[in-house]
Short mmCIF file of C-alpha atoms (C1' of nucleotides) in Angstrom, two decimals:
data_model
loop_
_atom_site.label_atom_id
_atom_site.label_comp_id
_atom_site.label_asym_id
_atom_site.label_seq_id
_atom_site.Cartn_x
_atom_site.Cartn_y
_atom_site.Cartn_z
CA UNK A 6 102.10 71.32 72.21
CA UNK A 7 103.82 72.46 75.15
CA UNK A 8 107.59 72.14 74.96
CA UNK A 9 108.05 69.62 77.72
CA UNK A 10 111.60 68.37 77.52
CA UNK A 11 112.28 64.96 79.19
CA UNK A 12 114.58 64.97 82.18
CA UNK A 13 116.17 61.91 83.71
CA UNK A 14 116.87 62.10 87.33
CA UNK A 15 118.32 58.96 89.00
CA UNK A 16 116.57 56.01 87.49
CA UNK A 17 113.00 57.35 86.74
CA UNK A 18 112.56 59.82 83.95
CA UNK A 19 110.45 62.87 84.86
CA UNK A 20 108.56 65.13 82.52
CA UNK A 21 109.33 68.72 82.80
CA UNK A 22 106.04 70.57 83.86
CA UNK A 23 107.29 73.93 82.84
CA UNK A 24 105.65 77.35 83.35
CA UNK A 25 102.33 76.36 81.75
CA UNK A 26 102.14 73.14 83.72
CA UNK A 27 102.62 74.85 86.95
CA UNK A 28 99.99 77.39 86.03
CA UNK A 29 97.47 74.80 85.09
CA UNK A 30 97.93 73.08 88.40
CA UNK A 31 97.74 76.37 90.31
CA UNK A 32 94.52 77.29 88.58
CA UNK A 33 92.93 73.97 89.48
CA UNK A 34 94.11 74.18 93.20
CA UNK A 35 92.84 77.76 93.44
CA UNK A 36 89.49 76.71 92.09
CA UNK A 37 89.15 73.83 94.45
CA UNK A 38 90.59 75.22 97.62
CA UNK A 39 90.59 79.03 97.34
CA UNK A 40 93.47 81.41 97.56
CA UNK A 41 94.67 81.28 101.22
CA UNK A 42 94.74 77.44 101.50
CA UNK A 43 96.93 76.94 98.47
CA UNK A 44 100.58 77.41 99.39
CA UNK A 45 103.50 77.28 96.92
CA UNK A 46 104.45 73.91 98.40
CA UNK A 47 101.06 72.52 97.68
CA UNK A 48 101.27 73.63 94.03
CA UNK A 49 104.80 72.31 93.83
CA UNK A 50 103.80 68.89 95.15
CA UNK A 51 100.83 68.72 92.83
CA UNK A 52 103.25 69.54 89.93
CA UNK A 53 105.74 66.99 91.10
CA UNK A 54 108.44 69.46 91.82
CA UNK A 55 109.83 71.22 94.88
CA UNK A 56 108.67 74.64 96.14
CA UNK A 57 111.86 76.54 95.28
CA UNK A 58 111.73 75.43 91.77
CA UNK A 59 108.70 77.43 91.11
CA UNK A 60 110.78 80.51 91.30
CA UNK A 61 112.49 79.53 88.10
CA UNK A 62 109.20 80.22 86.28
CA UNK A 63 107.69 82.94 88.42
CA UNK A 64 109.00 85.84 90.50
CA UNK A 65 106.48 85.49 93.31
CA UNK A 66 103.28 83.75 94.35
CA UNK A 67 101.41 86.88 93.39
CA UNK A 68 102.80 86.65 89.89
CA UNK A 69 101.25 83.20 89.58
CA UNK A 70 97.93 84.30 90.88
CA UNK A 71 97.90 87.30 88.51
CA UNK A 72 98.61 85.19 85.65
CA UNK A 73 95.78 82.82 86.58
CA UNK A 74 93.44 85.77 86.94
CA UNK A 75 94.10 87.27 83.63
CA UNK A 76 93.92 84.05 81.75
CA UNK A 77 90.55 83.22 83.47
CA UNK A 78 88.93 86.44 82.09
CA UNK A 79 90.50 86.07 78.69
CA UNK A 80 89.15 82.58 78.19
CA UNK A 81 85.53 83.54 79.09
CA UNK A 82 85.87 86.77 77.11
CA UNK A 83 86.89 84.97 73.96
CA UNK A 84 84.37 82.20 74.41
CA UNK A 85 81.59 84.72 74.72
CA UNK A 86 82.73 86.92 71.89
CA UNK A 87 83.33 84.18 69.46
CA UNK A 88 80.08 82.36 70.30
CA UNK A 89 78.12 85.59 69.62
CA UNK A 90 80.13 86.41 66.53
CA UNK A 91 79.57 82.98 65.06
CA UNK A 92 75.74 83.70 65.01
CA UNK A 93 74.10 84.49 61.67
CA UNK A 94 73.93 88.30 61.30
CA UNK A 95 70.03 88.19 61.34
CA UNK A 96 69.75 86.44 64.71
CA UNK A 97 67.13 87.92 67.07
CA UNK A 98 68.10 89.52 70.27
CA UNK A 99 66.79 86.89 72.43
CA UNK A 100 68.93 84.24 70.92
CA UNK A 101 71.94 86.37 71.00
CA UNK A 102 71.50 86.98 74.71
CA UNK A 103 70.94 83.23 75.35
CA UNK A 104 73.99 82.52 73.37
CA UNK A 105 76.21 84.87 75.53
CA UNK A 106 74.76 83.46 78.71
CA UNK A 107 75.51 79.93 77.64
CA UNK A 108 79.06 80.78 76.58
CA UNK A 109 79.86 82.37 79.83
CA UNK A 110 78.43 79.49 81.96
CA UNK A 111 80.25 76.91 79.78
CA UNK A 112 83.52 78.63 80.35
CA UNK A 113 82.81 78.88 84.12
CA UNK A 114 81.46 75.40 84.74
CA UNK A 115 82.70 73.17 81.96
CA UNK A 116 85.80 74.53 80.26
CA UNK A 117 88.27 76.40 82.36
CA UNK A 118 89.83 76.15 85.63
CA UNK A 119 91.20 79.54 85.07
CA UNK A 120 87.85 81.25 84.71
CA UNK A 121 86.38 79.39 87.81
CA UNK A 122 89.46 80.09 89.71
CA UNK A 123 89.23 83.76 88.82
CA UNK A 124 85.66 84.02 90.05
CA UNK A 125 86.32 82.04 93.16
CA UNK A 126 89.48 83.80 94.46
CA UNK A 127 89.30 87.32 93.06
CA UNK A 128 87.84 88.54 96.29
CA UNK A 129 90.52 86.85 98.33
CA UNK A 130 93.77 87.87 96.76
CA UNK A 131 95.80 90.97 97.90
CA UNK A 132 94.60 94.29 96.41
CA UNK A 133 97.62 94.93 94.16
CA UNK A 134 96.85 91.63 92.49
CA UNK A 135 93.21 92.50 92.14
CA UNK A 136 94.10 95.86 90.74
CA UNK A 137 96.33 94.27 88.01
CA UNK A 138 93.43 92.11 86.96
CA UNK A 139 91.02 95.05 86.68
CA UNK A 140 91.86 96.13 83.05
CA UNK A 141 91.28 92.62 81.76
CA UNK A 142 87.97 92.55 83.68
CA UNK A 143 86.92 95.92 82.34
CA UNK A 144 87.41 94.83 78.73
CA UNK A 145 85.12 91.89 79.29
CA UNK A 146 82.58 94.01 81.09
CA UNK A 147 82.73 96.47 78.14
CA UNK A 148 82.02 93.51 75.82
CA UNK A 149 78.84 92.68 77.67
CA UNK A 150 77.77 96.33 77.86
CA UNK A 151 78.19 96.74 74.06
CA UNK A 152 76.21 93.54 73.60
CA UNK A 153 73.36 94.64 75.92
CA UNK A 154 73.26 98.14 74.57
CA UNK A 155 72.91 96.84 70.95
CA UNK A 156 70.01 94.66 71.98
CA UNK A 157 68.37 97.50 73.75
CA UNK A 158 68.72 99.87 70.79
CA UNK A 159 67.29 97.17 68.47
CA UNK A 160 64.26 97.10 70.65
CA UNK A 161 64.76 93.62 71.96
CA UNK A 162 65.26 94.75 75.63
CA UNK A 163 63.11 97.19 77.56
CA UNK A 164 64.45 100.76 77.31
CA UNK A 165 64.08 101.44 80.99
CA UNK A 166 66.65 98.95 82.27
CA UNK A 167 70.07 100.35 83.17
CA UNK A 168 72.72 98.49 81.08
CA UNK A 169 75.44 98.63 83.79
CA UNK A 170 73.10 97.50 86.50
CA UNK A 171 71.77 94.72 84.22
CA UNK A 172 75.28 93.51 83.46
CA UNK A 173 76.24 93.40 86.96
CA UNK A 174 73.16 91.44 87.85
CA UNK A 175 73.64 89.07 84.96
CA UNK A 176 77.34 88.20 85.56
CA UNK A 177 76.81 88.21 89.26
CA UNK A 178 74.13 85.65 88.95
CA UNK A 179 76.03 83.45 86.55
CA UNK A 180 79.20 83.56 88.65
CA UNK A 181 77.28 82.79 91.84
CA UNK A 182 76.40 79.44 90.32
CA UNK A 183 79.96 78.36 91.17
CA UNK A 184 79.13 78.17 94.79
CA UNK A 185 76.44 75.29 94.41
CA UNK A 186 76.74 73.86 90.95
CA UNK A 187 77.09 70.16 90.82
CA UNK A 188 77.99 68.62 87.42
CA UNK A 189 76.29 65.37 88.44
CA UNK A 190 73.00 67.15 88.97
CA UNK A 191 72.78 69.23 85.85
CA UNK A 192 74.51 70.61 82.84
CA UNK A 193 75.72 74.03 82.20
CA UNK A 194 73.60 74.18 79.08
CA UNK A 195 70.50 73.29 80.85
CA UNK A 196 71.15 75.77 83.53
CA UNK A 197 71.82 78.53 81.11
CA UNK A 198 68.32 77.88 79.50
CA UNK A 199 66.78 78.32 82.90
CA UNK A 200 68.70 81.59 83.67
CA UNK A 201 67.73 82.92 80.23
CA UNK A 202 64.14 82.03 80.79
CA UNK A 203 63.91 83.91 84.12
CA UNK A 204 65.93 86.95 82.91
CA UNK A 205 64.03 87.32 79.57
CA UNK A 206 60.44 86.57 80.68
CA UNK A 207 60.45 86.61 84.56
CA UNK A 208 58.78 84.17 86.90
CA UNK A 209 55.40 85.83 87.38
CA UNK A 210 52.40 83.94 86.02
CA UNK A 211 50.88 86.10 83.17
CA UNK A 212 47.25 87.02 82.68
CA UNK A 213 47.50 86.79 78.89
CA UNK A 214 47.96 83.05 78.64
CA UNK B 28 73.00 97.29 126.57
CA UNK B 29 76.05 95.08 126.41
CA UNK B 30 77.53 94.50 129.91
CA UNK B 31 80.68 96.47 129.51
CA UNK B 32 82.42 96.76 132.87
CA UNK B 33 84.91 99.63 133.21
CA UNK B 34 88.54 98.62 133.83
CA UNK B 35 91.33 100.95 134.94
CA UNK B 36 94.79 100.11 133.74
CA UNK B 37 97.53 102.46 134.75
CA UNK B 38 96.07 105.99 134.49
CA UNK B 39 93.64 105.57 131.55
CA UNK B 40 90.37 103.73 131.97
CA UNK B 41 89.55 101.18 129.32
CA UNK B 42 86.10 99.74 128.44
CA UNK B 43 85.95 95.93 128.43
CA UNK B 44 85.02 94.87 124.93
CA UNK B 45 84.01 91.44 125.97
CA UNK B 46 82.94 88.41 123.83
CA UNK B 47 80.34 90.33 121.96
CA UNK B 48 82.68 93.27 121.14
CA UNK B 49 85.29 90.91 119.75
CA UNK B 50 82.72 89.25 117.67
CA UNK B 51 81.44 92.50 116.23
CA UNK B 52 84.96 93.57 115.25
CA UNK B 53 85.69 90.19 113.80
CA UNK B 54 82.65 90.28 111.67
CA UNK B 55 83.60 93.70 110.38
CA UNK B 56 87.10 92.70 109.51
CA UNK B 57 86.08 89.50 107.79
CA UNK B 58 83.56 91.46 105.73
CA UNK B 59 86.23 94.00 104.73
CA UNK B 60 89.26 91.83 104.28
CA UNK B 61 88.11 88.26 103.80
CA UNK B 62 89.10 85.31 106.08
CA UNK B 63 92.76 84.62 105.25
CA UNK B 64 93.84 88.29 105.71
CA UNK B 65 92.32 88.60 109.19
CA UNK B 66 94.50 87.24 111.93
CA UNK B 67 93.83 87.10 115.57
CA UNK B 68 96.29 89.83 116.02
CA UNK B 69 94.39 92.14 113.70
CA UNK B 70 91.17 91.34 115.47
CA UNK B 71 92.76 91.96 118.80
CA UNK B 72 94.37 95.24 117.75
CA UNK B 73 91.08 96.49 116.30
CA UNK B 74 89.45 95.65 119.53
CA UNK B 75 92.17 97.36 121.60
CA UNK B 76 93.33 94.26 123.27
CA UNK B 77 96.18 91.73 122.81
CA UNK B 78 95.91 88.60 120.73
CA UNK B 79 96.16 86.12 123.58
CA UNK B 80 93.26 87.73 125.37
CA UNK B 81 90.96 86.45 122.74
CA UNK B 82 91.29 83.03 124.16
CA UNK B 83 89.59 84.15 127.27
CA UNK B 84 86.43 84.37 125.17
CA UNK B 85 86.92 81.73 122.47
CA UNK B 86 88.74 78.43 122.25
CA UNK B 87 89.98 78.94 118.72
CA UNK B 88 89.85 81.18 115.71
CA UNK B 89 87.51 78.73 114.17
CA UNK B 90 85.15 79.21 116.95
CA UNK B 91 84.98 82.93 116.21
CA UNK B 92 84.52 82.37 112.65
CA UNK B 93 81.73 79.78 113.27
CA UNK B 94 80.05 82.23 115.57
CA UNK B 95 80.11 84.99 113.00
CA UNK B 96 78.82 82.72 110.22
CA UNK B 97 75.83 81.39 112.34
CA UNK B 98 74.87 84.92 113.56
CA UNK B 99 75.07 86.19 109.88
CA UNK B 100 72.51 83.71 108.81
CA UNK B 101 70.25 84.15 111.76
CA UNK B 102 70.12 87.81 111.22
CA UNK B 103 69.10 87.63 107.62
CA UNK B 104 66.64 84.81 108.44
CA UNK B 105 64.80 86.73 111.03
CA UNK B 106 64.82 89.81 108.88
CA UNK B 107 63.20 88.11 106.07
CA UNK B 108 60.74 86.01 108.09
CA UNK B 109 59.54 89.05 110.08
CA UNK B 110 59.22 91.29 107.16
CA UNK B 111 57.02 88.67 105.36
CA UNK B 112 55.06 87.90 108.44
CA UNK B 113 54.36 91.59 109.04
CA UNK B 114 52.45 91.79 105.82
CA UNK B 115 48.67 91.81 105.81
CA UNK B 116 47.25 88.32 105.30
CA UNK B 117 45.65 89.25 101.93
CA UNK B 118 48.93 90.57 100.40
CA UNK B 119 49.52 89.53 96.80
CA UNK B 120 52.33 87.22 95.86
CA UNK B 121 54.30 89.73 93.97
CA UNK B 122 54.45 92.11 96.89
CA UNK B 123 55.34 89.22 99.30
CA UNK B 124 58.29 88.32 97.11
CA UNK B 125 59.35 91.96 96.76
CA UNK B 126 59.31 92.22 100.44
CA UNK B 127 61.41 89.10 101.01
CA UNK B 128 64.02 90.16 98.43
CA UNK B 129 64.26 93.66 100.05
CA UNK B 130 64.57 92.24 103.54
CA UNK B 131 67.56 89.98 102.37
CA UNK B 132 69.26 92.76 100.56
CA UNK B 133 68.87 95.11 103.53
CA UNK B 134 70.40 92.75 105.90
CA UNK B 135 73.15 92.10 103.51
CA UNK B 136 74.05 95.64 102.44
CA UNK B 137 72.72 97.90 105.18
CA UNK B 138 72.29 96.20 108.45
CA UNK B 139 74.59 93.35 109.49
CA UNK B 140 78.28 93.00 109.10
CA UNK B 141 77.55 89.32 110.15
CA UNK B 142 75.47 88.59 107.21
CA UNK B 143 77.73 90.23 104.77
CA UNK B 144 80.82 88.54 106.41
CA UNK B 145 79.06 85.14 106.04
CA UNK B 146 78.47 85.67 102.37
CA UNK B 147 81.99 86.95 101.72
CA UNK B 148 83.97 84.33 103.73
CA UNK B 149 81.91 81.26 103.65
CA UNK B 150 83.83 79.90 100.67
CA UNK B 151 87.19 80.65 102.34
CA UNK B 152 86.88 78.94 105.72
CA UNK B 153 88.19 75.43 106.52
CA UNK B 154 85.58 72.84 105.68
CA UNK B 155 84.69 71.86 109.25
CA UNK B 156 83.69 75.38 109.92
CA UNK B 157 81.65 75.49 106.80
CA UNK B 158 80.04 72.18 107.78
CA UNK B 159 79.14 73.60 111.19
CA UNK B 160 77.31 76.47 109.51
CA UNK B 161 75.32 74.20 107.27
CA UNK B 162 72.19 73.48 109.51
CA UNK B 163 71.62 77.20 109.96
CA UNK B 164 71.96 77.78 106.29
CA UNK B 165 69.58 74.98 105.51
CA UNK B 166 66.97 76.43 107.76
CA UNK B 167 67.11 79.69 105.95
CA UNK B 168 66.95 77.93 102.54
CA UNK B 169 63.93 76.05 103.78
CA UNK B 170 62.32 79.36 104.66
CA UNK B 171 62.70 80.59 101.14
CA UNK B 172 61.58 77.27 99.68
CA UNK B 173 58.32 77.38 101.76
CA UNK B 174 57.72 80.93 100.63
CA UNK B 175 58.28 80.32 96.97
CA UNK B 176 56.19 77.10 97.02
CA UNK B 177 53.40 78.90 98.54
CA UNK B 178 53.48 81.57 96.00
CA UNK B 179 53.63 78.96 93.31
CA UNK B 180 50.72 77.01 94.71
CA UNK B 181 48.73 80.34 94.93
CA UNK B 182 49.29 80.81 91.15
CA UNK B 183 51.39 83.78 91.44
CA UNK B 184 54.43 82.05 90.05
CA UNK B 185 54.78 80.00 86.94
CA UNK B 186 54.20 76.35 87.60
CA UNK B 187 57.11 75.22 85.56
CA UNK B 188 59.83 76.77 87.53
CA UNK B 189 61.79 74.56 89.87
CA UNK B 190 61.72 76.00 93.41
CA UNK B 191 65.07 74.86 94.47
CA UNK B 192 66.71 76.14 91.39
CA UNK B 193 64.92 79.47 91.61
CA UNK B 194 65.93 79.85 95.18
CA UNK B 195 69.58 79.15 94.44
CA UNK B 196 69.40 81.60 91.63
CA UNK B 197 67.69 84.27 93.63
CA UNK B 198 69.85 84.15 96.73
CA UNK B 199 72.95 83.79 94.51
CA UNK B 200 72.01 86.96 92.59
CA UNK B 201 71.38 88.93 95.76
CA UNK B 202 74.56 87.89 97.50
CA UNK B 203 76.62 88.52 94.41
CA UNK B 204 75.78 92.20 94.99
CA UNK B 205 78.30 92.32 97.72
CA UNK B 206 81.09 92.14 95.25
CA UNK B 207 80.33 95.44 93.64
CA UNK B 208 77.73 97.44 95.57
CA UNK B 209 78.69 100.92 96.53
CA UNK B 210 76.32 102.54 99.10
CA UNK B 211 77.37 105.94 97.65
CA UNK B 212 75.96 105.07 94.29
CA UNK B 213 72.72 103.54 95.20
CA UNK B 214 70.48 102.11 97.94
CA UNK B 215 69.60 98.71 98.90
CA UNK B 216 65.96 99.39 98.55
CA UNK B 217 66.26 100.77 94.97
CA UNK B 218 68.49 97.92 93.99
CA UNK B 219 65.90 95.37 95.40
CA UNK B 220 63.18 97.01 93.28
CA UNK B 221 65.43 96.48 90.13
CA UNK B 222 66.07 92.97 91.00
CA UNK B 223 62.48 92.18 91.68
CA UNK B 224 61.37 93.89 88.42
CA UNK B 225 63.76 91.66 86.41
CA UNK B 226 62.91 88.40 88.30
CA UNK B 227 59.15 89.07 88.12
CA UNK B 228 58.73 90.39 84.52
CA UNK B 229 62.03 89.77 82.75
CA UNK B 230 63.88 92.18 80.58
CA UNK B 231 62.36 91.34 77.19
CA UNK B 232 60.44 93.93 75.47
CA UNK B 233 56.69 92.66 75.33
CA UNK B 234 54.64 92.74 72.22
CA UNK B 235 51.43 93.32 74.24
CA UNK B 236 52.36 96.99 75.31
"C1'" DC C 26 87.82 92.95 154.39
"C1'" DA C 27 88.94 88.61 152.16
"C1'" DA C 28 87.72 85.47 148.32
"C1'" DA C 29 86.22 84.61 143.94
"C1'" DG C 30 85.57 85.84 139.35
"C1'" DT C 31 86.16 88.57 135.09
"C1'" DA C 32 88.87 90.41 131.67
"C1'" DC C 33 92.66 91.31 130.43
"C1'" DC C 34 98.53 91.04 129.64
"C1'" DT C 35 103.25 89.09 128.71
"C1'" DA C 36 106.02 85.88 126.78
"C1'" DA C 37 106.97 82.12 124.46
"C1'" DC C 38 106.46 77.96 121.22
"C1'" DA C 39 105.56 75.22 117.06
"C1'" DT C 40 104.37 75.48 112.59
"C1'" DA C 41 103.55 77.06 107.97
"C1'" DT C 42 104.83 80.17 104.55
"C1'" DG C 43 107.04 83.13 100.97
"C1'" DT C 44 111.37 83.66 99.40
"C1'" DT C 45 116.54 83.33 98.36
"C1'" DA C 46 121.16 81.35 97.35
"C1'" DG C 47 123.82 78.12 95.74
"C1'" DT C 48 124.03 73.51 93.38
"C1'" DT C 49 123.03 69.70 90.07
"C1'" DA C 50 122.04 67.37 85.83
"C1'" DG C 51 120.37 66.57 81.17
"C1'" DG C 52 120.15 68.39 76.27
"C1'" DC C 53 122.26 70.63 72.56
"C1'" DA C 54 125.17 74.16 69.69
"C1'" DG C 55 129.91 75.06 68.70
"C1'" DC D 20 134.56 67.11 73.90
"C1'" DT D 21 133.34 71.77 75.89
"C1'" DG D 22 130.30 74.95 77.44
"C1'" DC D 23 125.79 77.07 77.91
"C1'" DC D 24 120.80 76.85 78.62
"C1'" DT D 25 116.91 74.96 80.82
"C1'" DA D 26 114.79 73.13 84.70
"C1'" DA D 27 115.00 71.43 88.36
"C1'" DC D 28 116.97 70.34 93.67
"C1'" DT D 29 118.66 71.43 98.72
"C1'" DA D 30 118.84 74.18 102.56
"C1'" DA D 31 117.99 77.80 104.96
"C1'" DC D 32 115.93 82.38 106.61
"C1'" DA D 33 112.59 85.69 108.22
"C1'" DT D 34 108.16 86.42 109.17
"C1'" DA D 35 103.41 85.58 110.49
"C1'" DT D 36 100.18 82.85 112.75
"C1'" DG D 37 97.45 80.09 116.03
"C1'" DT D 38 97.94 78.80 120.37
"C1'" DT D 39 99.25 78.08 125.49
"C1'" DA D 40 100.84 79.11 130.31
"C1'" DG D 41 101.14 81.82 133.83
"C1'" DG D 42 100.54 86.44 135.83
"C1'" DT D 43 97.94 91.04 136.87
"C1'" DA D 44 94.35 94.19 138.04
"C1'" DC D 45 89.87 95.55 138.76
"C1'" DT D 46 85.06 94.19 140.37
"C1'" DT D 47 81.77 91.80 142.69
"C1'" DT D 48 80.30 88.64 146.35
"C1'" DG D 49 80.06 86.67 150.96
#
DNA sequence: CAAAGTACCTAACATATGTTAGTTAGGCAG
DNA sequence: CTGCCTAACTAACATATGTTAGGTACTTTG
């Protein structure tokens, strides 16, 4: 539980939102409206506090954004790693890749405002903030590269595909979903199956059927 | 040629940039820095004029952005349509799709600041501006849907792939390239080949080889 | 050559924004 | 009860930004 101490002001009793509360709201607003449209006053209003109060928890707006960005990658990174680790050790390559794709898409579309906010606003934040997020990103990318390389060495993937290129294409495709996905029209799981089908087998009609 | 009338101010003679010149520079800045970071004063400075002068050509900042967005789609739309139309009438489905992919990627990465600016900033602009760009977008999307449907009806593509879904996935994948592509590390054409290979045949090692 | 038009400039205004300084109030350890 | 910590609040400042009004200079047209 977050340590939310109750505070009485005047007659009504307010609940302290605290650092985590502010961060949650910031992540949601960033995901919904992008970086530039979300001012500290908007975040404060949504959190039920005043703009200046944010500076009790954070040193600057950039610090908030940086925290959101880092958390966003960490969530999807752990989701993906745990989903793959939880598989039986004799799982075939195709299933492993499908599992990783599904985990990434779930974090992005279902689970985390932080992950979706990261994907949405990374290209909009000032460069110092972007740079600060890079190490965390690289760690997640390395996780994918290890996974894909393992599958390729095991003979599951074609040997002539470039791992880095494939990873960029994969994550790029998954993340692009955020621009159009409507939870009322489909589920992350169904979509991840479609994606995996295309990536694994292609869309070309085969002669050998 | 653009109708650039020469203007003498003081001793040095300046070249009038005009509406098109301002638009070109705006597109480039939007592509490089995103929507929020590009002020009218930045555009003006890059164009060699003063901020207020922009209002001789445009009624508002939104009008500039809207013009950039529309032009961006129109360029890639015409590129793609013409590239496909230029093919011999007996061209096979695979080649047609490869051609369309290459045309889109060229417009995005090589040719047009307008197209890349559109992809980059569409998610950042105020909603009225986004809405104004929607008809142009829908026309381009319809072009893709027609193309893909034709290929599917001709038996080139699997019958169980949803055209809308495939189009979203395809364009999403291509556009995501903008986030990481480095022209010094690869060409749009080479990349379009890689993309097409994956989309057409998948990455799974086949048993029948 | 005068008039009209084009493409700019200067200066200012209102607003929004990130940020800071100083203040207030409840909870709790001594 | 006192004093400290936490978590807020109020008010203000400097800056950046979109925008407007009125003026200037060069070009083209009648």
